[in-house]
PDB file of C-alpha atoms and ligand atoms in Angstrom:
ATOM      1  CA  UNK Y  16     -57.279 -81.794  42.941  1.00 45.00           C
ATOM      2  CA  UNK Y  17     -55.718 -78.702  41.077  1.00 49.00           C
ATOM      3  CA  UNK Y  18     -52.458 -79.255  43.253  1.00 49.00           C
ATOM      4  CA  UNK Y  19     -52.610 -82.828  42.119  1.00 48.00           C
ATOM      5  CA  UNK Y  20     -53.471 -82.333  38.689  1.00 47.00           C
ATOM      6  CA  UNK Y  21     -50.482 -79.389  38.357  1.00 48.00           C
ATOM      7  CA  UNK Y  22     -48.060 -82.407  40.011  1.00 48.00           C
ATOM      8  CA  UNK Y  23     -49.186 -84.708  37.692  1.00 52.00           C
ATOM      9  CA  UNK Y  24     -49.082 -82.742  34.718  1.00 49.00           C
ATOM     10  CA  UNK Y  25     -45.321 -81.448  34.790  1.00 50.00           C
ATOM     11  CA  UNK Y  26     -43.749 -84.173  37.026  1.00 56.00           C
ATOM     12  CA  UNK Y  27     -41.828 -82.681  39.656  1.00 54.00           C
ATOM     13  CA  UNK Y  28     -38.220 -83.811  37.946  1.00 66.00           C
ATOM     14  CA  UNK Y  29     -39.191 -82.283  34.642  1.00 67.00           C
ATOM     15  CA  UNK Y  30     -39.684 -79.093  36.178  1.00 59.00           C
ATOM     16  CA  UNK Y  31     -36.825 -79.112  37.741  1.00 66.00           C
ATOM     17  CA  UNK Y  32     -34.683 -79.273  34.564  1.00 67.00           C
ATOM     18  CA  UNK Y  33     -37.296 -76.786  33.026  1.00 66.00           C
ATOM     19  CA  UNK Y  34     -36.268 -74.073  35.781  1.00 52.00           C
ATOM     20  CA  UNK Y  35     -32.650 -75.144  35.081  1.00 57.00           C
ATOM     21  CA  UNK Y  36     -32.918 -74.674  31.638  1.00 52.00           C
ATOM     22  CA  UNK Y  37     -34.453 -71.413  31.880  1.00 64.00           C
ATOM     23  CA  UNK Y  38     -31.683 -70.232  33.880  1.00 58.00           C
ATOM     24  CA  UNK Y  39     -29.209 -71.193  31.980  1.00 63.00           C
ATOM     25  CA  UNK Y  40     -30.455 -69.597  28.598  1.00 60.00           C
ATOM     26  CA  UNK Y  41     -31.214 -66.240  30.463  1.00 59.00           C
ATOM     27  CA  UNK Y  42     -27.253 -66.218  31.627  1.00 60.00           C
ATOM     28  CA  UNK Y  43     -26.571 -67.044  28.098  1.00 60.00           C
ATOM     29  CA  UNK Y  44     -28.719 -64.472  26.930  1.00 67.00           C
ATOM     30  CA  UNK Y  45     -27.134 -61.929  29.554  1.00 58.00           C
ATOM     31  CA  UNK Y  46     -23.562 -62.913  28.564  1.00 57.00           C
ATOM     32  CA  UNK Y  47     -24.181 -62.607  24.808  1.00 60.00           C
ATOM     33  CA  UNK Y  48     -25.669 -59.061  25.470  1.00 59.00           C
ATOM     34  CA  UNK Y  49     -22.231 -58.279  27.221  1.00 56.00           C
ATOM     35  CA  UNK Y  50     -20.152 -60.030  24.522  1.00 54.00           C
ATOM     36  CA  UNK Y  51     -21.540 -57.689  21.779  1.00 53.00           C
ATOM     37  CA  UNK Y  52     -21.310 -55.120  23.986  1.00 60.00           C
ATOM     38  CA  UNK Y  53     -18.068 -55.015  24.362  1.00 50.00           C
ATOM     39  CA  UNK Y  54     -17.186 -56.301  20.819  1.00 52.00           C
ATOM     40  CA  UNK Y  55     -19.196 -52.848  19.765  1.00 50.00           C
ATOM     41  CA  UNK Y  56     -17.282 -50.898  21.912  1.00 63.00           C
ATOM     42  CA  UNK Y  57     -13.945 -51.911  21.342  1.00 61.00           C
ATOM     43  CA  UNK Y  58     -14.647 -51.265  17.423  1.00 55.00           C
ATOM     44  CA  UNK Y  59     -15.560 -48.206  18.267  1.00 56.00           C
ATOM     45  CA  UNK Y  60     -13.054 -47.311  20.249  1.00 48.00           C
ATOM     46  CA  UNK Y  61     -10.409 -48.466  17.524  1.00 48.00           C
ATOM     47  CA  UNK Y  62     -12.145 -46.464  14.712  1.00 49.00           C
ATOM     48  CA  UNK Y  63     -12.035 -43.065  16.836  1.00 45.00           C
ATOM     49  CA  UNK Y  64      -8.189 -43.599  17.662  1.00 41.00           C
ATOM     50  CA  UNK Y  65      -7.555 -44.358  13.840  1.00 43.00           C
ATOM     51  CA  UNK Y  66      -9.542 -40.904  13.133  1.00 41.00           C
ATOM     52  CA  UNK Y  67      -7.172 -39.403  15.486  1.00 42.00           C
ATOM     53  CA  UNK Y  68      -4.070 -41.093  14.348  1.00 40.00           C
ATOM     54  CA  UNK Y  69      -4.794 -40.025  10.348  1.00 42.00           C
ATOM     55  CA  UNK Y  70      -5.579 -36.610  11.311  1.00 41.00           C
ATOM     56  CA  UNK Y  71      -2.261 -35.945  12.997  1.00 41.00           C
ATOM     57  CA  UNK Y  72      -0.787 -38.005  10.273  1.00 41.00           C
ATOM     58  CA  UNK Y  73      -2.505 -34.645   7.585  1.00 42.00           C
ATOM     59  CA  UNK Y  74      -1.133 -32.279   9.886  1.00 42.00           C
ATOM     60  CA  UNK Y  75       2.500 -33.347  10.818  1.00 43.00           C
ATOM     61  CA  UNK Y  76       3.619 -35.826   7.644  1.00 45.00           C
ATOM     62  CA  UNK Y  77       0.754 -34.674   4.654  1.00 46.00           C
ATOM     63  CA  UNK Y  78       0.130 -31.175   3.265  1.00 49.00           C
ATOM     64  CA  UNK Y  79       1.806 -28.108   5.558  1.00 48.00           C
ATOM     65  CA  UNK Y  80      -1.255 -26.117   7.121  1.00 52.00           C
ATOM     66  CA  UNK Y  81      -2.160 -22.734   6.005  1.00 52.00           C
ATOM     67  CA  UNK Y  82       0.682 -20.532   8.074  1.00 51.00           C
ATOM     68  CA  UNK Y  83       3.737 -23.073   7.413  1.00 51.00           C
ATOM     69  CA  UNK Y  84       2.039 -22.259   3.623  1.00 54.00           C
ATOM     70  CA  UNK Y  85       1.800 -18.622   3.735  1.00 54.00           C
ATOM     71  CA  UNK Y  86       5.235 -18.279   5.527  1.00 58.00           C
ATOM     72  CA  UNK Y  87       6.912 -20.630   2.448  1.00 72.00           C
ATOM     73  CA  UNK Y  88       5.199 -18.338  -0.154  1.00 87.00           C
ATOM     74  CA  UNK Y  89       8.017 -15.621  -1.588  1.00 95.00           C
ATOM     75  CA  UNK Y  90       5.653 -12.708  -2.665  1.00 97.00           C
ATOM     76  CA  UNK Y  91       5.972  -9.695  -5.188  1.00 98.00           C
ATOM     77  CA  UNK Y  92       4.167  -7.618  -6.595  1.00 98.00           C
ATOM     78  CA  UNK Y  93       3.712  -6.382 -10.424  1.00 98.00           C
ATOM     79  CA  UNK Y  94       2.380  -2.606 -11.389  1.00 98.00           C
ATOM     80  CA  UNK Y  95       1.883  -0.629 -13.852  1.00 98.00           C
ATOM     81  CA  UNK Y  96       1.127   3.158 -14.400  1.00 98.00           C
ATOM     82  CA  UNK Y  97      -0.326   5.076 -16.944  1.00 98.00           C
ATOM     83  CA  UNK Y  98      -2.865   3.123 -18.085  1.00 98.00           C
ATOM     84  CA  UNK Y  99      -5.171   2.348 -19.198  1.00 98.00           C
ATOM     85  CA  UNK Y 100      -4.261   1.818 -22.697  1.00 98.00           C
ATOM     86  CA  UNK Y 101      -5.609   0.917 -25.880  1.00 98.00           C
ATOM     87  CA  UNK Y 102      -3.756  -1.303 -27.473  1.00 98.00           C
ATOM     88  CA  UNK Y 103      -2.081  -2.809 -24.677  1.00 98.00           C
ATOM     89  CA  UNK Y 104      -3.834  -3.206 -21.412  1.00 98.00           C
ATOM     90  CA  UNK Y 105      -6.115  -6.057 -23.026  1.00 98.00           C
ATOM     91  CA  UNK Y 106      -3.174  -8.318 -23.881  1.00 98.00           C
ATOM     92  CA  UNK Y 107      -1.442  -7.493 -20.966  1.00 98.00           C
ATOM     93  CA  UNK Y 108      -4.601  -9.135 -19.054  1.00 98.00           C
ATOM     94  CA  UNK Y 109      -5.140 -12.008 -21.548  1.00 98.00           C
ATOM     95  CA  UNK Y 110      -1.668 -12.936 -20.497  1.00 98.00           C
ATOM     96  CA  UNK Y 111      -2.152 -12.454 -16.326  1.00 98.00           C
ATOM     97  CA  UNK Y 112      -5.063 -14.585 -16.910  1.00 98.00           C
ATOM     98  CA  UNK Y 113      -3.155 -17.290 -18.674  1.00 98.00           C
ATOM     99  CA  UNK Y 114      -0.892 -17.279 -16.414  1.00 98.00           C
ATOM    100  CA  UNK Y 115      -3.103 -16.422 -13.209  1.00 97.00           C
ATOM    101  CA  UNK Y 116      -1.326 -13.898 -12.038  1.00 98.00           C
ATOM    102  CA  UNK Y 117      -2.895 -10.070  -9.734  1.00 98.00           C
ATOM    103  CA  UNK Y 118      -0.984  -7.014 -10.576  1.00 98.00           C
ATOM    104  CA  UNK Y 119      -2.043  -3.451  -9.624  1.00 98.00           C
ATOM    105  CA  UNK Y 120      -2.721  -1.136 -12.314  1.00 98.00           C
ATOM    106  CA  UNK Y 121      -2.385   2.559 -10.745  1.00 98.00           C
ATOM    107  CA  UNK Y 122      -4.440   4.565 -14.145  1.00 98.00           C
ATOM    108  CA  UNK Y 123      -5.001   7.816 -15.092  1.00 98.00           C
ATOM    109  CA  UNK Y 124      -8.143   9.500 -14.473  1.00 98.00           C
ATOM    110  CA  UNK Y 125      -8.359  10.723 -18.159  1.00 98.00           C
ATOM    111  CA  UNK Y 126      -7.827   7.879 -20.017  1.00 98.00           C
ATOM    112  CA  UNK Y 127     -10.457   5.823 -17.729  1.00 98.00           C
ATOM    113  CA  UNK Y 128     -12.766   8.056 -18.454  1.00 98.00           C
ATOM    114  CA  UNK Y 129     -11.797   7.054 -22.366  1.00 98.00           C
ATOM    115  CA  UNK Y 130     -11.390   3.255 -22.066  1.00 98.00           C
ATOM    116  CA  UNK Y 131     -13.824   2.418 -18.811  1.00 98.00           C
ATOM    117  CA  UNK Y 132     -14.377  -1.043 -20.227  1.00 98.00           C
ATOM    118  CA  UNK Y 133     -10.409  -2.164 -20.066  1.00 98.00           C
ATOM    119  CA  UNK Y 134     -10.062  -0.917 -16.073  1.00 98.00           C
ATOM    120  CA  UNK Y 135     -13.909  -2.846 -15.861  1.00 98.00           C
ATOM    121  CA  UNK Y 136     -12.222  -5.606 -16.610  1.00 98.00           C
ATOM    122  CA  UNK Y 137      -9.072  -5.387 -15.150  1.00 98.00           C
ATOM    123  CA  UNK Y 138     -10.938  -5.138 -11.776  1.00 98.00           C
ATOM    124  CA  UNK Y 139     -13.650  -7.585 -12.678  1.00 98.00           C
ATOM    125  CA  UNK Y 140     -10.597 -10.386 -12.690  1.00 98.00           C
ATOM    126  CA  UNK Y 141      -9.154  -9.484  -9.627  1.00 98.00           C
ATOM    127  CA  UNK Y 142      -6.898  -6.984 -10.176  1.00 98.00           C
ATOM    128  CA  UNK Y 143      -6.183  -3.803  -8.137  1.00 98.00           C
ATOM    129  CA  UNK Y 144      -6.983  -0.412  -9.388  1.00 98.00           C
ATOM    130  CA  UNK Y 145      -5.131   2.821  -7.825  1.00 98.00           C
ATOM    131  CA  UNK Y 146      -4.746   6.320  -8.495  1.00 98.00           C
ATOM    132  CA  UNK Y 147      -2.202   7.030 -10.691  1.00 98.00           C
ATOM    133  CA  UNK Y 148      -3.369  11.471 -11.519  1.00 98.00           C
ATOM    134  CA  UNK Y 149      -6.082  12.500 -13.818  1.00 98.00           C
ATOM    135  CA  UNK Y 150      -3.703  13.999 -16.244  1.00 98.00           C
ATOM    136  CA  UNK Y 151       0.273  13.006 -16.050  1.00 97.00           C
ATOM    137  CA  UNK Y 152       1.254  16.196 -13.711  1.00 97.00           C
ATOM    138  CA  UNK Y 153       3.662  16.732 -10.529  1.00 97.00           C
ATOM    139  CA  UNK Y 154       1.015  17.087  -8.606  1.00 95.00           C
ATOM    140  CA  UNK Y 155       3.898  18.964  -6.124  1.00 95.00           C
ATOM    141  CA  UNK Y 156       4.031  21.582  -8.300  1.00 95.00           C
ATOM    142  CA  UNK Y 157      -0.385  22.171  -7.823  1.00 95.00           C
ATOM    143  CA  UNK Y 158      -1.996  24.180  -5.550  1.00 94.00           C
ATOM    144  CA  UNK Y 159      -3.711  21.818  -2.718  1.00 94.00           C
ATOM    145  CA  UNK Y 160      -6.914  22.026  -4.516  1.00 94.00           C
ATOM    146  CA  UNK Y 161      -5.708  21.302  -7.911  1.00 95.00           C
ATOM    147  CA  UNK Y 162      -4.145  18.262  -6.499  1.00 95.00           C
ATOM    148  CA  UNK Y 163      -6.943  17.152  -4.573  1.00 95.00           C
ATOM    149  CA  UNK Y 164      -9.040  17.467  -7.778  1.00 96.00           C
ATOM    150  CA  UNK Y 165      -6.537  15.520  -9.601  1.00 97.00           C
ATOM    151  CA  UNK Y 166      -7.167  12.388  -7.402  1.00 96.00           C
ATOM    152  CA  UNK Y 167     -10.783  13.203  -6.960  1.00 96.00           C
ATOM    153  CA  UNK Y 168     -11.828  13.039 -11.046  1.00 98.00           C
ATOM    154  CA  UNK Y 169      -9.520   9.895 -11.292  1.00 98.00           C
ATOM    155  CA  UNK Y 170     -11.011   8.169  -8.458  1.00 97.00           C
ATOM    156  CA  UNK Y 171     -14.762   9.016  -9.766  1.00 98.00           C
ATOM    157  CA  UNK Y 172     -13.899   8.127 -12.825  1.00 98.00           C
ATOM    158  CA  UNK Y 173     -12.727   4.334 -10.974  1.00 98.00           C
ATOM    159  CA  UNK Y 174     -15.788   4.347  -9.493  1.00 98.00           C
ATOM    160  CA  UNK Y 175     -17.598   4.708 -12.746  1.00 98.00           C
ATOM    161  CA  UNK Y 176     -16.339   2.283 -14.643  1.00 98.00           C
ATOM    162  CA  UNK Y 177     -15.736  -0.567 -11.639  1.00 98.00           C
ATOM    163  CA  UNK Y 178     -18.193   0.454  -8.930  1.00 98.00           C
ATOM    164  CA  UNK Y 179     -15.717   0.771  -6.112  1.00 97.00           C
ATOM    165  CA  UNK Y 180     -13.617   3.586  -5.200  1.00 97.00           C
ATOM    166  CA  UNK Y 181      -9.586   2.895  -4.921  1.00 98.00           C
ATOM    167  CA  UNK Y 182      -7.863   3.414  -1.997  1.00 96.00           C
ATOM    168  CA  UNK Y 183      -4.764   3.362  -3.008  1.00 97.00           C
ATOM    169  CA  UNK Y 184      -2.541   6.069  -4.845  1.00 96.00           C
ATOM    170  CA  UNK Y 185       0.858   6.228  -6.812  1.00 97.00           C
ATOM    171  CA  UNK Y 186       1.238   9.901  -8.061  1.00 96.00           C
ATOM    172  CA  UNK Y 187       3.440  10.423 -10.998  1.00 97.00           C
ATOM    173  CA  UNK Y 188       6.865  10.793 -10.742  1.00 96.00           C
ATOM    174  CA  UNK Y 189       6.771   9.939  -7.205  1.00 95.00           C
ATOM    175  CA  UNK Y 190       5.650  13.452  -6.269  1.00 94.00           C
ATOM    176  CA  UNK Y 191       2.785  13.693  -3.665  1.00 91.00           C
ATOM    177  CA  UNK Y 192       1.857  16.099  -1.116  1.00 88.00           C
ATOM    178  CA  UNK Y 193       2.079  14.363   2.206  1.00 84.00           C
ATOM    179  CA  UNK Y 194      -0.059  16.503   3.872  1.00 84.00           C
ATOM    180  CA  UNK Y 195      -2.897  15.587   1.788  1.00 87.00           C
ATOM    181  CA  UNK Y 196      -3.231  12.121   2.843  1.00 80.00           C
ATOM    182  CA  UNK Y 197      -6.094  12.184   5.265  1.00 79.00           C
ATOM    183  CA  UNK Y 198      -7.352  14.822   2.728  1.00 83.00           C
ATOM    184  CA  UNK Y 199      -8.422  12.187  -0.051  1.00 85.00           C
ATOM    185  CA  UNK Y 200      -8.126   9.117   2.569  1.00 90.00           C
ATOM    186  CA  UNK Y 201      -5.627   7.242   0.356  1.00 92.00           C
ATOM    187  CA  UNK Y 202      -2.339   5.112   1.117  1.00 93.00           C
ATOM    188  CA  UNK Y 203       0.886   6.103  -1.481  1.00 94.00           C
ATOM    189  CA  UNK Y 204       2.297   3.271  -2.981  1.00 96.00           C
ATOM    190  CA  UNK Y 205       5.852   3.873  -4.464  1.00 96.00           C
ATOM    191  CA  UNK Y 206       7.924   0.883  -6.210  1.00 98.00           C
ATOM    192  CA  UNK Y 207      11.045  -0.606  -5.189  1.00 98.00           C
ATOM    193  CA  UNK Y 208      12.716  -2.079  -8.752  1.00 98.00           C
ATOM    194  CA  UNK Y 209      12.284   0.637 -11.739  1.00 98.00           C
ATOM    195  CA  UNK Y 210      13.614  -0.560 -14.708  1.00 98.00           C
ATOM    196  CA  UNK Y 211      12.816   2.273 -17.106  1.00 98.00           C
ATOM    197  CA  UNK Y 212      10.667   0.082 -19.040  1.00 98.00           C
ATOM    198  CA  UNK Y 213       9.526   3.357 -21.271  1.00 97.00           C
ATOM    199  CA  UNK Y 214      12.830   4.388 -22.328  1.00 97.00           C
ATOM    200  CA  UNK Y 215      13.772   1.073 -23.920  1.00 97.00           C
ATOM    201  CA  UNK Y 216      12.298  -1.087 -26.867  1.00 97.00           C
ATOM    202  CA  UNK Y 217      14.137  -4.230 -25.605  1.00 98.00           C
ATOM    203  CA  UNK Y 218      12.165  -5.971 -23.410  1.00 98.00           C
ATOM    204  CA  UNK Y 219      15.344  -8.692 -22.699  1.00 98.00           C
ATOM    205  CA  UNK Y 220      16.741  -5.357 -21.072  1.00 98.00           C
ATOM    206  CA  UNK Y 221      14.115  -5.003 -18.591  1.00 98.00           C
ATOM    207  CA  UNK Y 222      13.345  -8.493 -18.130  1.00 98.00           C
ATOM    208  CA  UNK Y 223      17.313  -7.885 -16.961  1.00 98.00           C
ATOM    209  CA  UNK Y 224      16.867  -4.975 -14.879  1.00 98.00           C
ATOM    210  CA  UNK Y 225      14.498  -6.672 -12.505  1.00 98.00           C
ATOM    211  CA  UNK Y 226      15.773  -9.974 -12.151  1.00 98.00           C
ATOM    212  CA  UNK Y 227      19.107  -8.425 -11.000  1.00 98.00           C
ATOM    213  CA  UNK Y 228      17.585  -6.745  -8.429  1.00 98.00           C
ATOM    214  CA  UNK Y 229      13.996  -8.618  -7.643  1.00 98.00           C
ATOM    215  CA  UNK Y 230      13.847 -10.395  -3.703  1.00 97.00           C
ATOM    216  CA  UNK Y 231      10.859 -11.405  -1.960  1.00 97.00           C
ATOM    217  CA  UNK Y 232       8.036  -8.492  -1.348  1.00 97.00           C
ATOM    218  CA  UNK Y 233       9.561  -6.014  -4.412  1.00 98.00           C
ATOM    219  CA  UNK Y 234       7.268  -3.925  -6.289  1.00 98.00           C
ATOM    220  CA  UNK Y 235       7.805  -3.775  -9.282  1.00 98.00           C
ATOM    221  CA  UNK Y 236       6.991  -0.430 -11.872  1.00 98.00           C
ATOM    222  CA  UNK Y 237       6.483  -1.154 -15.542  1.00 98.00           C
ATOM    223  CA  UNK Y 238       4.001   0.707 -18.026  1.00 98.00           C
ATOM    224  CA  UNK Y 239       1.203  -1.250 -20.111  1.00 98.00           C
ATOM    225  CA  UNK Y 240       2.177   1.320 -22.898  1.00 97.00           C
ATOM    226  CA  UNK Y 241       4.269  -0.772 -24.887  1.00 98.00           C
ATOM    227  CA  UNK Y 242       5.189  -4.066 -26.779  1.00 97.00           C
ATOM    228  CA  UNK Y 243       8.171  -4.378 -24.975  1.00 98.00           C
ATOM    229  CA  UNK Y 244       6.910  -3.563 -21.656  1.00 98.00           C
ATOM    230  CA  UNK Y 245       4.079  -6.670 -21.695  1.00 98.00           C
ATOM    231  CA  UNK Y 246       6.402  -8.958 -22.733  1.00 98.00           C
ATOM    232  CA  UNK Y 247       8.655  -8.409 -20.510  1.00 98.00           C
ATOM    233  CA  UNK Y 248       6.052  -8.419 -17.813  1.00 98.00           C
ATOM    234  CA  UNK Y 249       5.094 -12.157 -19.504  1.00 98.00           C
ATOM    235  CA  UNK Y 250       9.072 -13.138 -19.181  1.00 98.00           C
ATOM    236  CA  UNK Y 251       9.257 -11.383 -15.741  1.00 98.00           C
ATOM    237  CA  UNK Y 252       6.436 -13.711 -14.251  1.00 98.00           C
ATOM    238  CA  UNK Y 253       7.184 -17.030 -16.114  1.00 98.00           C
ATOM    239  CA  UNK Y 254      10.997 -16.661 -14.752  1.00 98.00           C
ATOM    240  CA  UNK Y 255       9.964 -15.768 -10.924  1.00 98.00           C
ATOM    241  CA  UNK Y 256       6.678 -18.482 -10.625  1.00 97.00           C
ATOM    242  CA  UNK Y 257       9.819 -20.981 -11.819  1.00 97.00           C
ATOM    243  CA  UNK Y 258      11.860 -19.699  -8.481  1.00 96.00           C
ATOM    244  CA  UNK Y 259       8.957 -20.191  -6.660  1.00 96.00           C
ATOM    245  CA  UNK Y 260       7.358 -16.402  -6.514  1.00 98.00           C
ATOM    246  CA  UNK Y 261       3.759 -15.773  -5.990  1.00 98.00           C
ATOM    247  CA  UNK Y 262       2.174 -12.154  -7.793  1.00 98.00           C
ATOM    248  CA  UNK Y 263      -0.415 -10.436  -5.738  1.00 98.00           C
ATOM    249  CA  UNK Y 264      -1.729  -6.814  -5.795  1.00 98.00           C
ATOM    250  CA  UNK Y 265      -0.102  -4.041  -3.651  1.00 98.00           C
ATOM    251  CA  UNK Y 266      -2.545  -4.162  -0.703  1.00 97.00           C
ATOM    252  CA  UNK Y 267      -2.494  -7.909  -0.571  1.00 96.00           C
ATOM    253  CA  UNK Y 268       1.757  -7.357  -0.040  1.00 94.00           C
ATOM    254  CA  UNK Y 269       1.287  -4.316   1.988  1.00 92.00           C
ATOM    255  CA  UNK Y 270      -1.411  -5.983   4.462  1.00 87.00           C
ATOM    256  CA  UNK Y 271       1.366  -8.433   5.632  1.00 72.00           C
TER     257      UNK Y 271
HETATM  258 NI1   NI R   7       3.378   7.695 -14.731  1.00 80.79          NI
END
């Protein structure tokens, strides 16, 4: 009766097409899940090979890394002794700042003590502070200790006024006592291109002096105790960033 009644009810043929339907929309089902699969695949794939493709496009055809970079860059490196000064140091650093350039200022320990605020601020915009002497001796012609004391005053007095100690030392005239280097744990720093900056009131002259002799990692000595000097020091830099120079400190050329 059930049997019959079930019979009855779908009609054997009608079932028949029911099953065949039912079949036929699952493998339609089953080969639109693989369709999109695929289709979602294949776009994926293509997206991570044009990743690929545009990143060795930046790094072969676009902007040279960071070593091609450093080895293109043609370094050297202003300084200047002495300091720091009154009347000059400030402009000297309102024009590095326009012009976004690091020198090295290598002061005397006697005159930081007097104008703290200048070699503040000199270090404060990323310049490098040395040792230059605490008063402008031969420190040759000192005892050891005398010597010693000369750097050690100068170099507290850098600490004072900029919170770090320097570790870097150009003693005046040249003169140092080799043998005191582990002494007072500093590195000399001498110059390569002096163009007697002090003994001149043209600064054309020493603007000059250095181009005739500048080349890529010179160190250049100048004085921020003059008129003459900061200009030329403001000619020096405009000329060389137009040949393609960079300025950094000392260490930065020294750490090559
Ligand atoms: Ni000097």
């Amino acid at each position: 009766m059930q049997r019959a009644f079930f019979m009855n009810y779908f009609q054997i043929d009608d079932l028949k097409k029911k099953i065949v339907c039912a079949v036929l929309i699952f493998v339609g089902a089953l080969l639109l899940g693989i369709g999109v699969a695929i289709v979602v695949e294949r776009a994926q794939t293509e997206r991570g090979i044009t990743e690929q493709t545009s990143s060795q496009q930046d790094a072969s055809n676009g902007q040279p890394s960071k070593i091609q970079q450093d080895e293109q860059v043609k370094k050297v490196a202003l300084t200047f002794d002495d300091g720091p000064n009154p009347d000059y140091t400030g402009v000297l650093l309102d024009g590095l700042k326009e012009r976004g350039v690091k020198v090295t200022f290598f002061v005397l320990g006697s005159e930081v003590e007097l104008y703290p605020e200048l070699v503040r601020r000199a270090s404060e915009e990323g310049h490098l502070i040395g040792v230059h002497a605490y008063r402008h001796v031969n420190l040759r012609q000192l005892s050891d200790a005398q010597a010693i004391e000369q750097v050690d005053r100068t170099n507290g007095a850098i600490y004072r006024a900029t919170g770090q100690y320097a570790s870097y030392i150009r003693p005046p005239y040249g003169c140092w006592k080799e043998d005191l280097d582990y002494e007072v744990q500093m590195v000399e720093v001498l110059w390569d291109i002096d163009p007697r900056d002090w003994a001149t009131t043209s600064s054309n002259l020493v603007v000059q002096r250095v181009l005739n002799e500048v080349e890529e990692n010179s160190i250049i000595l100048l004085h921020d105790a003059s008129k003459s000097s900061v200009q030329a020091a403001f000619t020096i830099i405009d000329t060389l960033q137009n040949q393609g120079y960079t300025f950094v400190t000392v260490e930065e050329l020294l750490l090559e």
